[in-house]
mmCIF file of C-alpha atoms and ligand atoms in Angstrom:
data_model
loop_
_atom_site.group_PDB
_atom_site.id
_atom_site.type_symbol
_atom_site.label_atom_id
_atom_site.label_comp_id
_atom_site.label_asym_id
_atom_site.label_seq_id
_atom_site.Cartn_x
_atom_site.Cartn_y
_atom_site.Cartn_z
ATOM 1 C CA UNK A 1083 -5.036 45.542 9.339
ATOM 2 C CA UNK A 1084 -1.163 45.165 8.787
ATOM 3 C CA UNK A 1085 0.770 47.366 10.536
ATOM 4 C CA UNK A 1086 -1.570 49.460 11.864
ATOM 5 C CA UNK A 1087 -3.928 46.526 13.654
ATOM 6 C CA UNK A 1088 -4.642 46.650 17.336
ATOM 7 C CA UNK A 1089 -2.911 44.608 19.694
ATOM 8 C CA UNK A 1090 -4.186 43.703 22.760
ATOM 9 C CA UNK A 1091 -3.857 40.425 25.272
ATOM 10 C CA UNK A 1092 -4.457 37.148 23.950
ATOM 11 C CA UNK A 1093 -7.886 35.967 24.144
ATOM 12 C CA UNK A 1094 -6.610 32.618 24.456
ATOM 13 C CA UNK A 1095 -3.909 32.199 27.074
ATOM 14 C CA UNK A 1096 -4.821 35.870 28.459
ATOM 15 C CA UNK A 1097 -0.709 36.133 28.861
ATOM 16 C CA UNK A 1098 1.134 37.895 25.634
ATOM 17 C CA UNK A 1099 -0.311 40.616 23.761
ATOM 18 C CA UNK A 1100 -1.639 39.391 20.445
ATOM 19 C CA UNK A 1101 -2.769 40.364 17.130
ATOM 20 C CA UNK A 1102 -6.617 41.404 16.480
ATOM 21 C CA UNK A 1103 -8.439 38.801 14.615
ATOM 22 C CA UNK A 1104 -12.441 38.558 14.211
ATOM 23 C CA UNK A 1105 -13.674 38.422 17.338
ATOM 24 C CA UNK A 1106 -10.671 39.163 19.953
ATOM 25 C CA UNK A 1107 -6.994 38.630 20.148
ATOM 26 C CA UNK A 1108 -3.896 36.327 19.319
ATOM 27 C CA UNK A 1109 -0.589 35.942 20.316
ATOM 28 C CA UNK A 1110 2.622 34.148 18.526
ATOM 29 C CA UNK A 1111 2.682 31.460 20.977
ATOM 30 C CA UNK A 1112 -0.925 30.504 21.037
ATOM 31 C CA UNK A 1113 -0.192 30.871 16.804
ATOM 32 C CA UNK A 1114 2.497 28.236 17.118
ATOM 33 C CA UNK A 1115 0.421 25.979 18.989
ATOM 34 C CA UNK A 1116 -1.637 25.358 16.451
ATOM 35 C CA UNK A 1117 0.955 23.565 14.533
ATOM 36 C CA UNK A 1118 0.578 22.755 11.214
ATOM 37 C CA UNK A 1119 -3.620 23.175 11.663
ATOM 38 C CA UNK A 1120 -3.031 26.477 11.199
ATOM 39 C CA UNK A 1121 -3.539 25.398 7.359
ATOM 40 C CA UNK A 1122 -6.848 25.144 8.040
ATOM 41 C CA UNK A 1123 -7.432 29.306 8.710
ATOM 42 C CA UNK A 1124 -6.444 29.657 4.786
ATOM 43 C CA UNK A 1125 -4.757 33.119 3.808
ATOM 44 C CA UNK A 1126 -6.269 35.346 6.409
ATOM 45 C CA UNK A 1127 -5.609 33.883 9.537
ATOM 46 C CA UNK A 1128 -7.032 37.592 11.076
ATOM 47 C CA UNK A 1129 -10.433 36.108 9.803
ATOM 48 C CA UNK A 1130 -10.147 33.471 12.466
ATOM 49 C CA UNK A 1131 -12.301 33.367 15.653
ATOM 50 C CA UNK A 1132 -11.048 32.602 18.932
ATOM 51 C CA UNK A 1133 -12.797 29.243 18.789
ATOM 52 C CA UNK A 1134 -11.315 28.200 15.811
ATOM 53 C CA UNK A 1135 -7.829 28.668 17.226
ATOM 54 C CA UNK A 1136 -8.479 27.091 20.748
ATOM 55 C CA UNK A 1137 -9.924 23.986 18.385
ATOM 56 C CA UNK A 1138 -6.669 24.095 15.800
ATOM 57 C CA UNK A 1139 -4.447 23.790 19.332
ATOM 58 C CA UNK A 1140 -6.594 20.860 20.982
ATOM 59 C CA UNK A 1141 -6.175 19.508 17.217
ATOM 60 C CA UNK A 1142 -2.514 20.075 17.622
ATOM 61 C CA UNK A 1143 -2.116 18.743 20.799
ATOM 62 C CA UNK A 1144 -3.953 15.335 19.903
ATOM 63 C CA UNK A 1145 -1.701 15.013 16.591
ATOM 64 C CA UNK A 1146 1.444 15.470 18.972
ATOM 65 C CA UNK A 1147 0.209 12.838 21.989
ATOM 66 C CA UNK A 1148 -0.539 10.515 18.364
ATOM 67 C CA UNK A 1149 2.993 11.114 17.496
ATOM 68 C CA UNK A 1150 4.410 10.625 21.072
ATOM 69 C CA UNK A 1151 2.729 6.902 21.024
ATOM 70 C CA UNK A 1152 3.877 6.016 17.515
ATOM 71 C CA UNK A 1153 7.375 7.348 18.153
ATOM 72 C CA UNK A 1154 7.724 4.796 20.973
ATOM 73 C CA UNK A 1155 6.536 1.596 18.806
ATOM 74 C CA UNK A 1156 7.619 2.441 15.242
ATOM 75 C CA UNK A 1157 10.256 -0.395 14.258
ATOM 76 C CA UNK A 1158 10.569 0.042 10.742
ATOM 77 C CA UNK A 1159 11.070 -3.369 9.103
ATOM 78 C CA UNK A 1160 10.862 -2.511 5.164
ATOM 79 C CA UNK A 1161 12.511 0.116 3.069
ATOM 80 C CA UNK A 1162 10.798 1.558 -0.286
ATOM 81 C CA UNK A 1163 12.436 2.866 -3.037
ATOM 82 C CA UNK A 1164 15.405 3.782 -0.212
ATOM 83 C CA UNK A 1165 12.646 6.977 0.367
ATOM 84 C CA UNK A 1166 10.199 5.182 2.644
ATOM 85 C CA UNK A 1167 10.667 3.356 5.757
ATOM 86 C CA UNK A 1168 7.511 0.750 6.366
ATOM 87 C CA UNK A 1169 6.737 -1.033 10.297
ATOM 88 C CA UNK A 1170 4.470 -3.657 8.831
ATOM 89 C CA UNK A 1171 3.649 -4.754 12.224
ATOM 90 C CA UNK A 1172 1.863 -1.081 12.892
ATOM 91 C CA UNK A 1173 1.118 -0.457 9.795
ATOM 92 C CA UNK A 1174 3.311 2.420 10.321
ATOM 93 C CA UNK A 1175 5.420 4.630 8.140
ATOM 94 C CA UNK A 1176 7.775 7.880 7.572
ATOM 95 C CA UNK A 1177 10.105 8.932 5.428
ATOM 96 C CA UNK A 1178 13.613 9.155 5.546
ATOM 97 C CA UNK A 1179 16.148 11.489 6.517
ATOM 98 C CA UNK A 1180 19.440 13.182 5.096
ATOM 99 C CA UNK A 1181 20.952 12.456 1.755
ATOM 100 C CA UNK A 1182 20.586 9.016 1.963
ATOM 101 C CA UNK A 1183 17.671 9.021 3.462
ATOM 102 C CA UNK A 1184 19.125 6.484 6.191
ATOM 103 C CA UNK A 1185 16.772 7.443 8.964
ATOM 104 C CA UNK A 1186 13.365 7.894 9.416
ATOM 105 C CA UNK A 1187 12.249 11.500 9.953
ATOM 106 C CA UNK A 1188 9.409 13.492 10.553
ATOM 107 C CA UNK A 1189 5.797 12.808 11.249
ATOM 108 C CA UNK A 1190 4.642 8.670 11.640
ATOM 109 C CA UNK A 1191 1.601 8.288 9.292
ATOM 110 C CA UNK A 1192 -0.666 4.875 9.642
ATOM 111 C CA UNK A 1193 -0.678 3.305 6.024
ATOM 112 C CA UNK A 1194 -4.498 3.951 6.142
ATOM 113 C CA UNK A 1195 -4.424 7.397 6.496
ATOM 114 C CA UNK A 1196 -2.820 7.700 3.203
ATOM 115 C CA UNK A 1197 -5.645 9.310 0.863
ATOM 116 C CA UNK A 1198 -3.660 9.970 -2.352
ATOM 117 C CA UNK A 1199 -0.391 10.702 -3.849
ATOM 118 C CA UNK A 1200 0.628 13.169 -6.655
ATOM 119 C CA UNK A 1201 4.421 13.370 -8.316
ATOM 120 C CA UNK A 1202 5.752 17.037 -9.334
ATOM 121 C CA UNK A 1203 8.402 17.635 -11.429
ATOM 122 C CA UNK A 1204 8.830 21.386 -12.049
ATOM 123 C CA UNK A 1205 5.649 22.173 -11.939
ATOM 124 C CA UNK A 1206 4.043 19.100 -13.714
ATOM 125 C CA UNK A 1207 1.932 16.614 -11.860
ATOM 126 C CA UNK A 1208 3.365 13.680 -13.879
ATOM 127 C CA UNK A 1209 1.177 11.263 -12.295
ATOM 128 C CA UNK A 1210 -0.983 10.714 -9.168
ATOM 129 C CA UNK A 1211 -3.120 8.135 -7.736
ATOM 130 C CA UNK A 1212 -5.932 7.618 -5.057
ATOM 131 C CA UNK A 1213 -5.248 5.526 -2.486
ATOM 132 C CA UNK A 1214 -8.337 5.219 0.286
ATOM 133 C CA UNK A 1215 -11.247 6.715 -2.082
ATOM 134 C CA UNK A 1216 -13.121 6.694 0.916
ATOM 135 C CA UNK A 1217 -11.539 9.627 2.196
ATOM 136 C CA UNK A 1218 -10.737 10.892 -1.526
ATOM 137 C CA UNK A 1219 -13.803 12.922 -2.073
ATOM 138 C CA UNK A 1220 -13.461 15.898 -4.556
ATOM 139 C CA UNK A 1221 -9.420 15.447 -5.172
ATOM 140 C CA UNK A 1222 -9.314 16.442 -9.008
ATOM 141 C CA UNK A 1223 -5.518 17.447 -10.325
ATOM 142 C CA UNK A 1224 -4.809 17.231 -14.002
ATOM 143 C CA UNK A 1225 -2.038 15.964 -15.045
ATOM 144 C CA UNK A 1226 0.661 17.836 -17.118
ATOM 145 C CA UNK A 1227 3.166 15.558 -18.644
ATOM 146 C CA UNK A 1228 6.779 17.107 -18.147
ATOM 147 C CA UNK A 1229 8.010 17.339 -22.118
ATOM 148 C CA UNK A 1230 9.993 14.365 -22.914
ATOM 149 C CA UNK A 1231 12.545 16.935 -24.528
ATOM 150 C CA UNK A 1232 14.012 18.517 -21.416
ATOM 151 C CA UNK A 1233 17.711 18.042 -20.277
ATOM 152 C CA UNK A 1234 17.342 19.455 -17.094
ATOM 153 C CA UNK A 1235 15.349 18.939 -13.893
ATOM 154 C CA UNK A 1236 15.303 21.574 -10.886
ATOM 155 C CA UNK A 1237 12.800 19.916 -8.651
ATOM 156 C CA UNK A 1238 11.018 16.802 -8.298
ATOM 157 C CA UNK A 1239 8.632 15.845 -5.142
ATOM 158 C CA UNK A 1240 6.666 12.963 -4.350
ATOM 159 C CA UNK A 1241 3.505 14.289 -2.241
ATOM 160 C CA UNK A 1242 0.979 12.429 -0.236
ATOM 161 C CA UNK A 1243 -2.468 13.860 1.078
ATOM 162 C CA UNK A 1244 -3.175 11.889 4.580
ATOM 163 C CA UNK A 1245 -5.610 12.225 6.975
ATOM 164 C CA UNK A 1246 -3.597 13.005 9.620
ATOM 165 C CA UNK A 1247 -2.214 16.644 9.039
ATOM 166 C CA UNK A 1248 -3.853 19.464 6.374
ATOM 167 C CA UNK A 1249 -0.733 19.304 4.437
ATOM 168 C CA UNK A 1250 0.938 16.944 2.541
ATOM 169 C CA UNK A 1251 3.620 14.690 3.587
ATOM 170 C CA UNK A 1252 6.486 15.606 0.785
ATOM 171 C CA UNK A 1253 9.212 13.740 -0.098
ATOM 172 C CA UNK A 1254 11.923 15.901 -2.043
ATOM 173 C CA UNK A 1255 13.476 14.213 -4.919
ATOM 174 C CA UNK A 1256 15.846 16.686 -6.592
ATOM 175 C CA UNK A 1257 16.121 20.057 -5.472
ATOM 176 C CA UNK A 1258 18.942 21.305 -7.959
ATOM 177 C CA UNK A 1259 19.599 21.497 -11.451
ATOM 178 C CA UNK A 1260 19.853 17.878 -12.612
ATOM 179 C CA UNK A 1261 20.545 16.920 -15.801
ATOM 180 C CA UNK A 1262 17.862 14.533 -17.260
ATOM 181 C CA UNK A 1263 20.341 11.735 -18.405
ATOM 182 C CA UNK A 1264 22.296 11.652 -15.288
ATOM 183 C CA UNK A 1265 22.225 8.414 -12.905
ATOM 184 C CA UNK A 1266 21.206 10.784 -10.328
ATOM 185 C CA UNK A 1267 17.593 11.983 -11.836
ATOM 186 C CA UNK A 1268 17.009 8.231 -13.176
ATOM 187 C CA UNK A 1269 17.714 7.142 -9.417
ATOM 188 C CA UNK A 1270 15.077 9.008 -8.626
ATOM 189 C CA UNK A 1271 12.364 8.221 -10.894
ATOM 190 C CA UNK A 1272 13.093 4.636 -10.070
ATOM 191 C CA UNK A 1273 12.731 5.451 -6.246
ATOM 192 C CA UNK A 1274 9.671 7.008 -7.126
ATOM 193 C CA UNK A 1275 8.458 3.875 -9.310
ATOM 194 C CA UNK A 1276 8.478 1.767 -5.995
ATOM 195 C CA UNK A 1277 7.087 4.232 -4.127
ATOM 196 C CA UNK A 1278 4.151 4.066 -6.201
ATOM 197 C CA UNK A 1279 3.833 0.137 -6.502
ATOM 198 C CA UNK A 1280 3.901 0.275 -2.579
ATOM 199 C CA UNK A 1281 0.962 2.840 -2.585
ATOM 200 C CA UNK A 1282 -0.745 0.695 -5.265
ATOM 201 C CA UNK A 1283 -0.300 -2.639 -2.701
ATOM 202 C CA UNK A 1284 -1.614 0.049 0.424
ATOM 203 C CA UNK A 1285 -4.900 0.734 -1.777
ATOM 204 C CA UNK A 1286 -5.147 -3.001 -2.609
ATOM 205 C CA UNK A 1287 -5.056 -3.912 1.166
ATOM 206 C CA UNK A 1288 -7.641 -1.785 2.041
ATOM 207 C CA UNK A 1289 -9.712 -2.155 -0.495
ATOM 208 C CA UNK A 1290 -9.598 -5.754 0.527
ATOM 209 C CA UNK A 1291 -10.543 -4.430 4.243
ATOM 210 C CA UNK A 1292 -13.617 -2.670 2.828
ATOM 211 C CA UNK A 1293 -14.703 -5.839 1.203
ATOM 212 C CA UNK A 1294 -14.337 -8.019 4.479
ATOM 213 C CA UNK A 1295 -16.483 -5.677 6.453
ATOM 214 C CA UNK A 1296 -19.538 -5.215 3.800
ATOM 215 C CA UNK A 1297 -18.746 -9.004 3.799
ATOM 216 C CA UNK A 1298 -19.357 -9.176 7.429
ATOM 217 C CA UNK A 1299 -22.248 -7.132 7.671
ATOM 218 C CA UNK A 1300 -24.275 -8.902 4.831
ATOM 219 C CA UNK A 1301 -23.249 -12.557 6.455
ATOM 220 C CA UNK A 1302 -24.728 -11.151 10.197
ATOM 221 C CA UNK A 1303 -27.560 -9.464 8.179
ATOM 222 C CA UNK A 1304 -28.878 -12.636 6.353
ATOM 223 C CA UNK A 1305 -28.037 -14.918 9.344
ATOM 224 C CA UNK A 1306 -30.495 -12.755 11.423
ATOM 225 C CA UNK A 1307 -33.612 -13.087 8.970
ATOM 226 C CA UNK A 1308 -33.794 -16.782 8.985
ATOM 227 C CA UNK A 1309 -33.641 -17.064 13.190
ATOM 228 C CA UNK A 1310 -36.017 -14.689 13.558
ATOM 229 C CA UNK A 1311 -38.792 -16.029 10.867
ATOM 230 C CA UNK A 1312 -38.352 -19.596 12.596
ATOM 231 C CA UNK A 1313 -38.819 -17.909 16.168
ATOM 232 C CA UNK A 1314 -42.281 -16.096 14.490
ATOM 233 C CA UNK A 1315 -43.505 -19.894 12.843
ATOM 234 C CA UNK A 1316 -43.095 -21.391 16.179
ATOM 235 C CA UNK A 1317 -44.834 -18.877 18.051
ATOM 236 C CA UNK A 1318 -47.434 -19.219 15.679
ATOM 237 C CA UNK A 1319 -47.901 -22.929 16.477
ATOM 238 C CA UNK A 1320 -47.873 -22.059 19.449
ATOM 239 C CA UNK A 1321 -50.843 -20.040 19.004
ATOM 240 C CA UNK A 1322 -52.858 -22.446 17.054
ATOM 241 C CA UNK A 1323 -52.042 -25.328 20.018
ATOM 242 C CA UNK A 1324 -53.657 -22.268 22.580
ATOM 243 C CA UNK A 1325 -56.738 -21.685 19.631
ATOM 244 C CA UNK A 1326 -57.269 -25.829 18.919
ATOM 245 C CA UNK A 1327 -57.274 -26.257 22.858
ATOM 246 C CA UNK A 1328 -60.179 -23.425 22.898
ATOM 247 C CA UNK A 1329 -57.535 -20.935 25.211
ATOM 248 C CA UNK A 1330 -58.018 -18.000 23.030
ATOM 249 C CA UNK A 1331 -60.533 -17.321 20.016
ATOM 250 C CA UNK A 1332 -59.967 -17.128 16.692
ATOM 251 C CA UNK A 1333 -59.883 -13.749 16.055
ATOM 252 C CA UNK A 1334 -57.154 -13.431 18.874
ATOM 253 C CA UNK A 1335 -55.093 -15.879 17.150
ATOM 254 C CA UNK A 1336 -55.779 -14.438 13.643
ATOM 255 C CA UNK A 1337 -54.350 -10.886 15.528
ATOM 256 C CA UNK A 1338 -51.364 -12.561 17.114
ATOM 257 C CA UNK A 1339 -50.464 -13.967 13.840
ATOM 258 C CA UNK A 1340 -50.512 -11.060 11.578
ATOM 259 C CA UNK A 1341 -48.380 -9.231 14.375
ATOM 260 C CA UNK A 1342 -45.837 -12.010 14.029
ATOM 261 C CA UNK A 1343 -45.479 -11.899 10.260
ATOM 262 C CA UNK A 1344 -45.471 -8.735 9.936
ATOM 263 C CA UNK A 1345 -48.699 -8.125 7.759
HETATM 264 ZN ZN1 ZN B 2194 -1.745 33.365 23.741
#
């Protein structure tokens, strides 16, 4: 390990000589190609197989051609909290860029592949909120309160888990001592106020889509039963017309029957 692990050629794109890992050999490039997936390895990337990093690239590749075809559509109609810039028609979003955050930058996320949100201020998750609990599964961070009593804040980020990429998409706030009664660090927490009202209106929307297709599926569910125990009564007059005209017997007919109702 370290220093004094093997190198030999990539096991991946046979080219550049690579570092060892479990069960061959990587190089930087076929590293970098991973992306952001390389999350995913944890700590120990070494402990990685070579199928693990030829998936994390394929997974890279897809996120990029995603980003490619979002890039080319994203019109951003709506601005929140001067942080967040919204295409309503997409349901697209990013954040934005620079200090004034004028421009969107970075990765496009679909509103619906926001899972939940979390706000830090040095340190202290002073609040947080689920978003798509469908996708929320096992997401448990307790909340510390900043004191009331400081003067100073050094950092403050909003953070949101998607679907889309293994790490959150943060939004820094503050990133410098800022002094707790200055316009500057109330700005922010009033940016960050609308923010969260927007993410509270995202949940609400699809927790309304959830409802429409459960809606949907117990309308088609309990508009099938009744069709289908008409179609089984008139097969069974049928059946008695065939038994009263002497066609079949009576013990056919009594078979026929229970078949059709199911007994
Ligand atoms: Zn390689």
């Amino acid at each position: 390990m370290g220093i004094f692990s093997k190198k030999g050629l990539c096991s991946i794109c046979g080219k550049e000589k690579g570092k060892e890992i479990s069960d061959g050999f990587v190089c930087k490039d076929c590293e970098l190609r991973c992306g952001m997936f390389i999350t995913k390895l944890g700590d120990n990337k070494s402990l990685g197989r070579v199928q693990d990093y030829t998936k994390l690239i394929e997974k890279n590749k897809e996120y990029l051609k995603i980003q490619e075809e979002r890039k080319a559509i994203f019109k951003p109609n709506k601005e929140i909290g001067g942080i967040m810039f919204v295409d309503e028609e997409h349901g697209l979003w990013s954040w934005g860029s620079g200090m004034f955050k004028k421009k969107p930058e970075g990765p496009i996320y679909h509103i619906y592949e926001i899972v939940s949100y979390y706000i830090v201020e040095d340190g202290d998750v002073i609040s947080r909120g689920t978003v798509n609990s469908s996708h929320a599964a096992g997401t448990k961070i307790v909340i510390n309160h900043g004191s009331s009593s400081k003067q100073n804040c050094s950092q403050l980020d909003l953070c949101i888990n998607t679907t889309l990429i293994p790490v959150p998409a943060r939004m820094r706030m503050i990133q410098s001592t800022t002094k707790t009664s200055s316009l500057v660090y109330r700005n922010s927490h009033r940016q960050l106020k609308d923010a969260e009202n927007f993410l509270a209106g995202v949940k609400l929307q699809i927790c309304n889509e959830q409802l429409k297709k459960v809606k949907v599926t117990v309308s088609t569910k309990s508009a099938e039963q009744p069709k289908q125990a008409d179609d089984s009564l008139a097969k069974i007059k049928q059946l008695k017309e065939l038994l009263d005209m002497g066609a079949i017997t009576e013990e056919e007919f009594n078979t026929k029957k229970k078949e059709l109702l199911n007994l």
